[in-house]
Coordinates of C-alpha atoms and ligand atoms in Angstrom, one line a residue:
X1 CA -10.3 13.7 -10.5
X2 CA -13.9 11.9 -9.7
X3 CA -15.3 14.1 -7.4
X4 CA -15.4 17.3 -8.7
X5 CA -14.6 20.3 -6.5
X6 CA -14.6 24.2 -6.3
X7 CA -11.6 25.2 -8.3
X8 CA -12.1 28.7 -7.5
X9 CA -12.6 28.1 -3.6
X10 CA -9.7 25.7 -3.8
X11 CA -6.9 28.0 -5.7
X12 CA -8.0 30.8 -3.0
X13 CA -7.1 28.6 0.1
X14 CA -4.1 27.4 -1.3
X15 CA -2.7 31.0 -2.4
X16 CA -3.6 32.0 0.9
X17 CA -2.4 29.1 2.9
X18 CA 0.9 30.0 0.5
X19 CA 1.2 33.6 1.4
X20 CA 1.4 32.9 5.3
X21 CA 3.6 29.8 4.9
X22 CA 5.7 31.9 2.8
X23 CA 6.0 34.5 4.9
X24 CA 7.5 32.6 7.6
X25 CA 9.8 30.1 5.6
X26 CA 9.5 30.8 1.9
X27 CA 11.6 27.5 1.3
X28 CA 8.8 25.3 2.4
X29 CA 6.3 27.4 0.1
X30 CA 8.5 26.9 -3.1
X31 CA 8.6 23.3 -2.1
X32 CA 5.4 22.8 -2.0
X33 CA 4.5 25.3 -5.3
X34 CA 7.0 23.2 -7.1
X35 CA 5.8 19.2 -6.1
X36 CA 2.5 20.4 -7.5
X37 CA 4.3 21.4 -10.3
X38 CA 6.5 18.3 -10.4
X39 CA 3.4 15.8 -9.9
X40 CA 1.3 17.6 -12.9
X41 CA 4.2 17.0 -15.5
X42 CA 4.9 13.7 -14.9
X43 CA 3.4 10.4 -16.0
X44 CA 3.4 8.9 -12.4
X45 CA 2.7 5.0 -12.9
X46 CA 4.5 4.3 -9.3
X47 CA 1.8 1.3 -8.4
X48 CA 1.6 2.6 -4.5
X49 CA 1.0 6.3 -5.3
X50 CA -1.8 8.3 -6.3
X51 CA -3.6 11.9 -6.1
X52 CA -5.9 12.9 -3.0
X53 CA -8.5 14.8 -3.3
X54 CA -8.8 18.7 -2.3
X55 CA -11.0 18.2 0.2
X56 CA -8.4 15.5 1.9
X57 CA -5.5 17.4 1.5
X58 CA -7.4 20.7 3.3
X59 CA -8.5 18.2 6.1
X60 CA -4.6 17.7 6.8
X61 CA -3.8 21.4 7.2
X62 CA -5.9 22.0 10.3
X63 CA -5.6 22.8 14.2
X64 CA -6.9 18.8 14.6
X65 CA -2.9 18.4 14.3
X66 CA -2.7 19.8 18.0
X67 CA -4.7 17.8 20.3
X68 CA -2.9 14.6 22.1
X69 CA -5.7 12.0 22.1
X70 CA -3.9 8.8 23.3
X71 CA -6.2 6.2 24.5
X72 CA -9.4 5.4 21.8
X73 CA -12.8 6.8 21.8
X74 CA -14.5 7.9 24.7
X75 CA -11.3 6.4 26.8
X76 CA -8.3 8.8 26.6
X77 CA -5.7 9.6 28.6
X78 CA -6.1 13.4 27.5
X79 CA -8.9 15.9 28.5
X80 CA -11.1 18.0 26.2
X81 CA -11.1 15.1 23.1
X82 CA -14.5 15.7 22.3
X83 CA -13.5 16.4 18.4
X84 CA -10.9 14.2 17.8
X85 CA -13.5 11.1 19.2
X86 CA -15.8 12.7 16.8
X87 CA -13.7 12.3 13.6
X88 CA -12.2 9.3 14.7
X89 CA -15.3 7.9 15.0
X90 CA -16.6 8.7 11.7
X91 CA -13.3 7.3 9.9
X92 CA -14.3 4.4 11.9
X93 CA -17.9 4.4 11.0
X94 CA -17.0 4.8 7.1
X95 CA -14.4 2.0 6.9
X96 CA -16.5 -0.2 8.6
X97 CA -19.3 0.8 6.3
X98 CA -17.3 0.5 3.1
X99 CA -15.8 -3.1 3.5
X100 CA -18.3 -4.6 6.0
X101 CA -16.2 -5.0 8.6
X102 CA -17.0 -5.7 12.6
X103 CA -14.8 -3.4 13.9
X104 CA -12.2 -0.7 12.5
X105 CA -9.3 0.9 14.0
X106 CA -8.2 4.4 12.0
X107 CA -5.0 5.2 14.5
X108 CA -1.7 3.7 12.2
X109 CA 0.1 6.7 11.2
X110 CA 1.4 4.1 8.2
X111 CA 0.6 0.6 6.2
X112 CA 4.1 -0.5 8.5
X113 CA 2.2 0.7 11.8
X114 CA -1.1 -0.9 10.7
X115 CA 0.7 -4.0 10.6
X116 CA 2.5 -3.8 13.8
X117 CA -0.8 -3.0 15.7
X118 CA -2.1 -6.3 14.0
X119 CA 1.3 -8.1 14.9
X120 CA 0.9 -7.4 18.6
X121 CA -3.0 -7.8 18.6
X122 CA -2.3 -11.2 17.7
X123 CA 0.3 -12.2 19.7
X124 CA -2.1 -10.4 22.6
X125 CA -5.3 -12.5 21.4
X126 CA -3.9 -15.7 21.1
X127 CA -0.8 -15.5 23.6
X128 CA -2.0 -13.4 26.2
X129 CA -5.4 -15.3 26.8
X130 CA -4.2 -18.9 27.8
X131 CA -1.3 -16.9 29.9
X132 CA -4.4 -14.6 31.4
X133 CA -6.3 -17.8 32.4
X134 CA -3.7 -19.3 34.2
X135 CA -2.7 -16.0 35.6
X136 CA -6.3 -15.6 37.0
X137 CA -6.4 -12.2 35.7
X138 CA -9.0 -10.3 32.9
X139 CA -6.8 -7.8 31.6
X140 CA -4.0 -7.4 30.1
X141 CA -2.9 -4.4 32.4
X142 CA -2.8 -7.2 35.1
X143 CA -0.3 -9.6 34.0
X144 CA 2.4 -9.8 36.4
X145 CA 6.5 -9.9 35.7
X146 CA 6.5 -13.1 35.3
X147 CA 3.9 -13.8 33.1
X148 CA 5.3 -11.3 31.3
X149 CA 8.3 -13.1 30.9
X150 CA 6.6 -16.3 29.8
X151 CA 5.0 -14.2 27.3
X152 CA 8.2 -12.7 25.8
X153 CA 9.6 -16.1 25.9
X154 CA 6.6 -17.2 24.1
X155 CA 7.0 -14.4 21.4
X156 CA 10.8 -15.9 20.6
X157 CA 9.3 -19.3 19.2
X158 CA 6.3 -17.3 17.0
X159 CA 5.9 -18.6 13.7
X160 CA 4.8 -16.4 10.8
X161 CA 4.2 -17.3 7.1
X162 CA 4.3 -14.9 4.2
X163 CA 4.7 -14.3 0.5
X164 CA 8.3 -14.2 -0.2
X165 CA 9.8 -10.5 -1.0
X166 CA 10.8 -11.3 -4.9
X167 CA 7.3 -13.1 -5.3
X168 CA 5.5 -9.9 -4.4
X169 CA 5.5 -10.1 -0.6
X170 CA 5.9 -6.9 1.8
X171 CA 9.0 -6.1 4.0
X172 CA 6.8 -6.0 7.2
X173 CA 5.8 -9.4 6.1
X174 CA 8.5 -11.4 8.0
X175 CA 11.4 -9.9 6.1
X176 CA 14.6 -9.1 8.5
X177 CA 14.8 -5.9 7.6
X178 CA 11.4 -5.1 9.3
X179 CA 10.9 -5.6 13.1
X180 CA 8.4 -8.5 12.4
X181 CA 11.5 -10.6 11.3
X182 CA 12.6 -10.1 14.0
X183 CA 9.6 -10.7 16.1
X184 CA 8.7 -14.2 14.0
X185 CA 10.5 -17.1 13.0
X186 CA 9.8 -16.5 9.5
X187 CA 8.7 -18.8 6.3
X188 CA 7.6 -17.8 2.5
X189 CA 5.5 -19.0 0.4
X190 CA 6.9 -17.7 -3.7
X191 CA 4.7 -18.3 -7.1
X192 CA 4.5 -21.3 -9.6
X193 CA 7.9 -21.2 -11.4
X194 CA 6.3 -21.6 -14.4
X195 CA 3.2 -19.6 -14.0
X196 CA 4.3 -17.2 -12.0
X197 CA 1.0 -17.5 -9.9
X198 CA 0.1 -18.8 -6.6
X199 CA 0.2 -22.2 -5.8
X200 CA -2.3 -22.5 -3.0
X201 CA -1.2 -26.6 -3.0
X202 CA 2.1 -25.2 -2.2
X203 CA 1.4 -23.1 0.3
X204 CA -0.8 -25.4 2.1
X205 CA 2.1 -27.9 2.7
X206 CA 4.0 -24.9 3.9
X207 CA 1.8 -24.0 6.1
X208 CA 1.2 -28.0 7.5
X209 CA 5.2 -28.3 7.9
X210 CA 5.7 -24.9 9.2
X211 CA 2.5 -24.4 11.6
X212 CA 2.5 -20.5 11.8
X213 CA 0.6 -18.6 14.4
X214 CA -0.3 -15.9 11.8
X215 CA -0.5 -16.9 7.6
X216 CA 0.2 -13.8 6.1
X217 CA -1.5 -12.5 3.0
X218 CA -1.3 -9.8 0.7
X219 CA 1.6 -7.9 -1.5
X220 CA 3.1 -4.9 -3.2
X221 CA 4.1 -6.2 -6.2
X222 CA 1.6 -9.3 -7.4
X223 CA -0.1 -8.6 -10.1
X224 CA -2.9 -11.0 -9.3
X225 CA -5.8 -11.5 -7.5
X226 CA -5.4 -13.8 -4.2
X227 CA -8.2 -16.1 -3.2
X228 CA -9.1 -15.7 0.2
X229 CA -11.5 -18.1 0.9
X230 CA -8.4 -20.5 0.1
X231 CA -6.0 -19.2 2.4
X232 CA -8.4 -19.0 5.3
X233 CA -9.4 -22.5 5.0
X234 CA -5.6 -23.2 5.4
X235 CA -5.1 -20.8 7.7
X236 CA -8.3 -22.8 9.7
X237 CA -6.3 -26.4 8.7
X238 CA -3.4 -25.2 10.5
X239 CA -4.7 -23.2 13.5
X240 CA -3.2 -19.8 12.3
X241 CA -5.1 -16.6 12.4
X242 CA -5.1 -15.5 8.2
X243 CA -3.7 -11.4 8.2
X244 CA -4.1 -10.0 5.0
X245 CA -2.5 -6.8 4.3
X246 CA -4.4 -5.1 1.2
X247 CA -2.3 -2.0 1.6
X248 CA -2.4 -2.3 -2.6
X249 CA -5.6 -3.4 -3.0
X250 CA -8.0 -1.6 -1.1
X251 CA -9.3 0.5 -3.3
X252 CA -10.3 -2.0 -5.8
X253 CA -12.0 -3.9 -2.7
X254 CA -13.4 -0.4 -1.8
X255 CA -14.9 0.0 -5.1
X256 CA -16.1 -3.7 -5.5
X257 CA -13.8 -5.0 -8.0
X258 CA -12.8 -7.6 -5.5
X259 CA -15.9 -9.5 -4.5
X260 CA -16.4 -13.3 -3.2
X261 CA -13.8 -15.1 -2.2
X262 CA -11.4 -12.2 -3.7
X263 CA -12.2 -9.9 -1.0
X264 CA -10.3 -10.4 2.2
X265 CA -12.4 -8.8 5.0
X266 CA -15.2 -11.4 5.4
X267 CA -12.3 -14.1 5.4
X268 CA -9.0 -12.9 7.5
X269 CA -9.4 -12.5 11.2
X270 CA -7.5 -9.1 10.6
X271 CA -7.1 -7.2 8.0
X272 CA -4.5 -4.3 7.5
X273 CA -4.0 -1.3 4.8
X274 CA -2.8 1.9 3.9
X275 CA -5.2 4.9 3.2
X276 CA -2.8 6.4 0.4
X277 CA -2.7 4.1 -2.7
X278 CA -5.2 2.9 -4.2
X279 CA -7.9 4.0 -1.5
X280 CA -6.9 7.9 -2.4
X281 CA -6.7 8.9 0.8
X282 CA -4.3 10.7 2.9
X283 CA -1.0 9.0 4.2
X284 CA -1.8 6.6 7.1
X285 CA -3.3 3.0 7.8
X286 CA -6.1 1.5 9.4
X287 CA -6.6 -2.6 11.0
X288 CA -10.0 -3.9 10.3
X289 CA -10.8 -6.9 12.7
X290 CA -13.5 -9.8 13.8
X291 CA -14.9 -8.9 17.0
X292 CA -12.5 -10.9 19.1
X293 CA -9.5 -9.4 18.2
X294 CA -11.0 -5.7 18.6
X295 CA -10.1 -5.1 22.1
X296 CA -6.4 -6.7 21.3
X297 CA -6.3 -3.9 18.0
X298 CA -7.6 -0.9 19.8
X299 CA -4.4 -1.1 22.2
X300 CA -2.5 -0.1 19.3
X301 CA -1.8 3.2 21.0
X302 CA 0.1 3.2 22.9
X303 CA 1.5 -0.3 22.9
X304 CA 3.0 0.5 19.5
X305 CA 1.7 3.9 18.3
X306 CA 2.3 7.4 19.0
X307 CA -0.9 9.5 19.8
X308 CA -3.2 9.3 17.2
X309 CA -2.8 12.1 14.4
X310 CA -6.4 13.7 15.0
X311 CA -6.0 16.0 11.6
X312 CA -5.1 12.8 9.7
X313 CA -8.0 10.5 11.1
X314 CA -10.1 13.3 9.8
X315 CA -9.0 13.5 5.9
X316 CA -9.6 9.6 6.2
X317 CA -12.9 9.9 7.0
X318 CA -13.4 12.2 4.2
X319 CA -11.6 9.8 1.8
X320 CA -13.4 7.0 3.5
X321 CA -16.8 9.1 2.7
X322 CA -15.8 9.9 -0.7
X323 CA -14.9 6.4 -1.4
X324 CA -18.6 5.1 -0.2
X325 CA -20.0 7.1 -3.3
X326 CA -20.8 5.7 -6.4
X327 CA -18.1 7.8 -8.6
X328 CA -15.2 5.5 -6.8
X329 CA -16.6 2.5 -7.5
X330 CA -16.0 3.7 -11.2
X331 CA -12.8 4.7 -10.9
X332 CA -11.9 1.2 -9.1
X333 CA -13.3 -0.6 -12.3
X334 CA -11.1 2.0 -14.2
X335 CA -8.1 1.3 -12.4
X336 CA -8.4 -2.2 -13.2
X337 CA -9.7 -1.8 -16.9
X338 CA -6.7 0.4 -17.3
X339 CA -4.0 -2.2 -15.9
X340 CA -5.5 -4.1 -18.3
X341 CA -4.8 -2.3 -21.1
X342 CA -1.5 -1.2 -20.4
X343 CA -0.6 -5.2 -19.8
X344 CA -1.9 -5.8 -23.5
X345 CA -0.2 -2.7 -25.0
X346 CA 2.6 -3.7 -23.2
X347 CA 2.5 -7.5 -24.3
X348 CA 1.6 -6.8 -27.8
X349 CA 4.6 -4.9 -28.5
X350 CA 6.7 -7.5 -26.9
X351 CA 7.3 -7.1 -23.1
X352 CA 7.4 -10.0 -21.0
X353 CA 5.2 -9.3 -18.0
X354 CA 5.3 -11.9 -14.7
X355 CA 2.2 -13.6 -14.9
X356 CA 1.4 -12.7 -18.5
X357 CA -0.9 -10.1 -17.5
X358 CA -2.6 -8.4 -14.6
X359 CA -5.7 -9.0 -12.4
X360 CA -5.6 -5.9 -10.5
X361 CA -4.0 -2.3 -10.7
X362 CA -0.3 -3.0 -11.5
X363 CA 2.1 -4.9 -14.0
X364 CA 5.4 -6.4 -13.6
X365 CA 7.6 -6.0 -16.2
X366 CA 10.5 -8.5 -16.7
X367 CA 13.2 -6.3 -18.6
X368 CA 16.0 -8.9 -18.9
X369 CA 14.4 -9.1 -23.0
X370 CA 15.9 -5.8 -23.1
X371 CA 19.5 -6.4 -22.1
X372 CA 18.4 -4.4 -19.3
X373 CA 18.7 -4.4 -15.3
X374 CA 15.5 -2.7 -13.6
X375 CA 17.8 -0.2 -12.0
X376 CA 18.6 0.6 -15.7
X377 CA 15.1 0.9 -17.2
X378 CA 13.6 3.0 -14.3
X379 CA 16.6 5.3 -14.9
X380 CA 15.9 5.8 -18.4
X381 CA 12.1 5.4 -18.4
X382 CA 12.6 8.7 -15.5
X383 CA 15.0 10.6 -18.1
X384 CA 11.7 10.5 -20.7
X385 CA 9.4 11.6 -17.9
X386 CA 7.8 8.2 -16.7
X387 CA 8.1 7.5 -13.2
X388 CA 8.2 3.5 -12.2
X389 CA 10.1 1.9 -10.0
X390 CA 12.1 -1.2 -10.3
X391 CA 11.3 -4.1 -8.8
X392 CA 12.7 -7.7 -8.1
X393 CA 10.9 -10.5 -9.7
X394 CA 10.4 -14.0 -8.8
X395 CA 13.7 -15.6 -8.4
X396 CA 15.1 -12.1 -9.7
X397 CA 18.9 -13.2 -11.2
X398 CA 19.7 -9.3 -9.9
X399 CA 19.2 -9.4 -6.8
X400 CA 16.5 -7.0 -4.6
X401 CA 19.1 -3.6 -5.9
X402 CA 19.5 -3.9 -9.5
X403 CA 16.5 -6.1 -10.5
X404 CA 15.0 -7.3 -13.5
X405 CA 11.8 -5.6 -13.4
X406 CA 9.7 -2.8 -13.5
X407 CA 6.5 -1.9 -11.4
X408 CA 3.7 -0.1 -12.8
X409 CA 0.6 0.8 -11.3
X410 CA -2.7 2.3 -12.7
X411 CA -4.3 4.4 -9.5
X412 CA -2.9 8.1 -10.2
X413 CA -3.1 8.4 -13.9
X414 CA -6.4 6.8 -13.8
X415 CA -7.4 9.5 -11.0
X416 CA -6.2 12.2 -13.4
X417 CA -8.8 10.5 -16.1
X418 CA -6.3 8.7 -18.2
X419 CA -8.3 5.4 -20.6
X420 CA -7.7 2.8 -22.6
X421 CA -6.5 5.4 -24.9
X422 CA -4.3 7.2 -23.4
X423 CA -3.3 3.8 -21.4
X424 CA -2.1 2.5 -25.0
X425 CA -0.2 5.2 -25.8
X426 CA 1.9 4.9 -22.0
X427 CA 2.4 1.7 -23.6
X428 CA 3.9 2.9 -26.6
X429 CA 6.2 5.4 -25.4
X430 CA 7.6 2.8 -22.5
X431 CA 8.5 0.6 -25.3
X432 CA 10.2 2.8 -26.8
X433 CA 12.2 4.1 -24.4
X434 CA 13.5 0.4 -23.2
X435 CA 14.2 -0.5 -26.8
X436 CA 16.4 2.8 -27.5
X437 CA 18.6 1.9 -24.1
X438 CA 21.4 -0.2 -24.1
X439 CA 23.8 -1.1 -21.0
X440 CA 26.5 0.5 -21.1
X441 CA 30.2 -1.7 -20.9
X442 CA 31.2 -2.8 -17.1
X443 CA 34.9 -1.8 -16.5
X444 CA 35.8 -4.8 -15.3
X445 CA 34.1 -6.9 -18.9
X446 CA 30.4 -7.6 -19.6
X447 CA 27.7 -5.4 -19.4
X448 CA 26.8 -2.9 -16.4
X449 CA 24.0 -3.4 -14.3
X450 CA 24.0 0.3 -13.8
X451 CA 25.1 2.7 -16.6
X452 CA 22.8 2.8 -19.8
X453 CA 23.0 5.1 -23.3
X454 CA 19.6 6.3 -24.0
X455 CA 19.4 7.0 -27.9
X456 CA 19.6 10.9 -28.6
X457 CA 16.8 12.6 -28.9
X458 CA 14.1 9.3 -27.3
X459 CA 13.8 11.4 -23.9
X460 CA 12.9 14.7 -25.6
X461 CA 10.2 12.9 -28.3
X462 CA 9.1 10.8 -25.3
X463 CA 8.6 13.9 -22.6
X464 CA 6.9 15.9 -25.2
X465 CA 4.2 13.4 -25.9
X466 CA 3.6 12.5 -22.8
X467 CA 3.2 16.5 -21.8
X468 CA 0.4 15.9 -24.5
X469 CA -1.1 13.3 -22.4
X470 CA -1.3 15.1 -19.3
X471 CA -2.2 18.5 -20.7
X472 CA -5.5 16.9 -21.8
X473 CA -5.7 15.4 -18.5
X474 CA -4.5 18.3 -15.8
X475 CA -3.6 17.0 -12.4
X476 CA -6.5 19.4 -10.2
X477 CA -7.6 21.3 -13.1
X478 CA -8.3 24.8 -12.3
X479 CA -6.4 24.7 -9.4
X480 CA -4.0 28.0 -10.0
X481 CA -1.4 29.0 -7.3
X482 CA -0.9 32.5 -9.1
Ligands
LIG1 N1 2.1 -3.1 3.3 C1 2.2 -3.2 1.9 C2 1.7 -4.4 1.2 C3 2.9 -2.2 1.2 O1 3.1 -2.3 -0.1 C4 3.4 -1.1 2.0 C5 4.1 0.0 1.3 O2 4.5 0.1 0.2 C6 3.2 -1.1 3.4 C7 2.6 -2.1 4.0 C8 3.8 0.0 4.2 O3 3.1 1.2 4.1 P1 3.7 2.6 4.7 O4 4.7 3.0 3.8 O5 2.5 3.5 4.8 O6 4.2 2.3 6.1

């Protein structure tokens, strides 16, 4: 990890923590003894995943968990919320600090609930204001029935445009799935067919035809960086308010990776994320605004959000601190040196990647060189100890179950002090496995897009050297439950 800690102090809280956990349901303890377990012997390169810090995951376990505290700071609908304003306020302070942002709000319990906040703020902000005028009222609070119903008519006919799901895009991004395809009349914007890259041409002439309310950026599986400067200046074009969702990202705009016209905060009017990917933090979300839409966000609770997890506000603002210092800002560059070099050890032993390369902390690998379905290759790579997940690729002949591709992100093993080195090697031994794993025959002719024959003996070579990688890099080293 990049920020040391007390290995000593830390094994002492956990055995104890342990002991009275244990002594109540002994289930949960083993559970919890044996994910430890389970995350130190594997080579985790899930893209949205990573490895908190002790002093986050402490935060979590604490009596801030049992204070209601609806309402925002200073303004709650509880009495005696004197500490949760106080750590809410400094996980406000920090984000706002760390991207150099007007206004932050730390409440989403999740990157979807982040989103929805944003949603609503921005129907509020540029709905509710006209319909306020007319109504004659200031607030919100005072819209009568009717206007009410003008404004739920109003919502129906909302336009919103986003990255399409097999280009990278996110389900909360206007898919159907997701309550905001349901809220939005929806539109996508995919990559160059031939580049695999974003074709801000393209989704300029979208956006003219389409005329969204909100232009959607951001993604989970795009292994490039987005220009932002771009997007808002069609965003402006059109009259849309630009939303990026850096849920991925953050952590490389956190640690300056993503500067200029690459980092979204100065550009979007509001910007989302999660606190648990590349940021490190603990599970949760946060909506980073301009000033006009900070009264609209700060409603999130409880227009769409349960009280606000005190306990949880409080390990951000210890992630939030921890990513202010200089060490994290090394570990961003790492991240993306790292993706880097797993792209080119992939490439030069023959993988195709989307994009033919990486800008940020993942890679996309297209499997279909290997006879393989996604479904097939995340099965096999997981039987040799590497943990990805498959993916859908642009215009993905598979479909969004099976797939063609692989994800692979950089942020854990990089937290765990993995290099180019060691990057290389991951490089090597998923080779490896892919070439030793055929599909196996479909009963009804041709190949399956499930079943696969892993050669004998490549999962037990493959798990043994990677045990040799993470051995020399132990997952909270010191850190001793017995
Ligand atoms: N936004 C993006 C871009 C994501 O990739 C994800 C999760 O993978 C989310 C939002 C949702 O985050 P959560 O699972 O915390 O709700």
């Amino acid at each position: 990890m990049s920020e040391p800690f007390d290995a000593a102090a830390v094994s002492t809280a956990y055995r104890s923590a342990l002991e009275v956990i244990s002594a109540i349901e002994p289930t949960v303890a083993d559970a919890i003894r044996s994910e430890l377990a389970d995350q130190r012997a594997s080579l985790k390169l899930i893209a949205s995943e990573n490895y908190a810090s002790p002093a986050v995951l402490l935060t979590m376990g604490t009596w801030l968990s049992d204070k209601y505290a609806e309402g925002t700071i200073g303004h709650r609908f509880y009495a005696a919320c004197q500490n949760i304003d106080t750590v809410e306020q400094a996980a406000a302070d920090h984000a706002m600090a760390l991207f150099g942002a007007p206004h932050a709000y730390v409440q989403p319990h999740s990157g979807i609930d982040a989103n929805l906040v944003a949603f609503w703020a921005i129907l509020a902000q540029r709905i509710e204001s006209p319909a306020l005028a007319e109504a004659g009222a200031k607030h919100v609070n005072d819209l009568s029935d009717d206007d009410w119903e003008n404004l739920r008519k109003a919502l129906g006919n909302q336009r919103a445009l986003g990255m399409s799901l097999d280009a990278g895009g996110h389900l909360t991004h206007g898919f159907r799935p997701n309550i905001s395809g349901k809220m939005f009349h929806q539109s996508s914007y995919g990559t160059n067919a031939d580049t695999g890259l974003l074709d801000y041409d393209d989704v300029r002439a979208k956006a003219r035809e389409f005329k969204p309310l909100i232009l959607i950026a951001g993604y989970s599986a795009y292994p490039r960086k987005v220009n932002f400067a771009k997007m808002r200046e069609i965003a402006d074009e059109v009259g849309a308010t630009l939303m990026v969702d850096m849920a991925h990202f953050a952590g490389l705009v956190a640690g300056k990776v993503f500067t200029g016209e690459y980092d979204p905060v100065p550009y979007a009017h509001v910007t989302t994320t999660t606190t648990h990917k590349s940021l490190r933090g603990p599970r949760g979300g946060l909506v980073l605004c301009q000033p006009e839409y900070a009264d609209a966000v700060d409603r999130g609770c409880p227009m769409v959000l349960g009280g606000p997890l005190g306990h949880v506000m409080a390990a951000k603002a210890v992630a939030l601190a921890e990513a202010r210092q200089p060490a994290f800002a090394t570990y961003a560059q790492n991240v993306a040196t790292n993706a880097v070099t797993l792209a080119d050890g992939l490439m030069r032993r023959g993988v195709k990647l989307v994009t033919d390369g990486t800008e940020n902390h993942l890679v996309l690998l297209d499997v279909t060189s290997f006879g393989l379905t996604g479904r097939q290759a995340e099965s096999a790579l997981l039987d040799s100890g590497i943990v990805t997940n498959r993916n859908a690729i642009p215009r993905d002949p598979n479909g969004a179950w099976y797939t063609s591709g692989v994800r692979m992100g950089t942020p854990a093993l990089t937290s765990r002090g993995f290099g180019a080195a060691e990057f290389d090697r991951v490089a090597e031994l998923i080779v490896d496995v892919l070439t030793s794993t055929s599909p196996n025959p479909a009963p009804s002719g041709g190949a399956s897009k499930a079943k696969y024959t892993l050669a004998p003996g490549v999962a037990d070579k493959t798990h043994s050297a990677a045990n040799e990688l993470l051995d020399a890099h132990p997952l909270y080293p010191g850190l001793e439950l017995t």
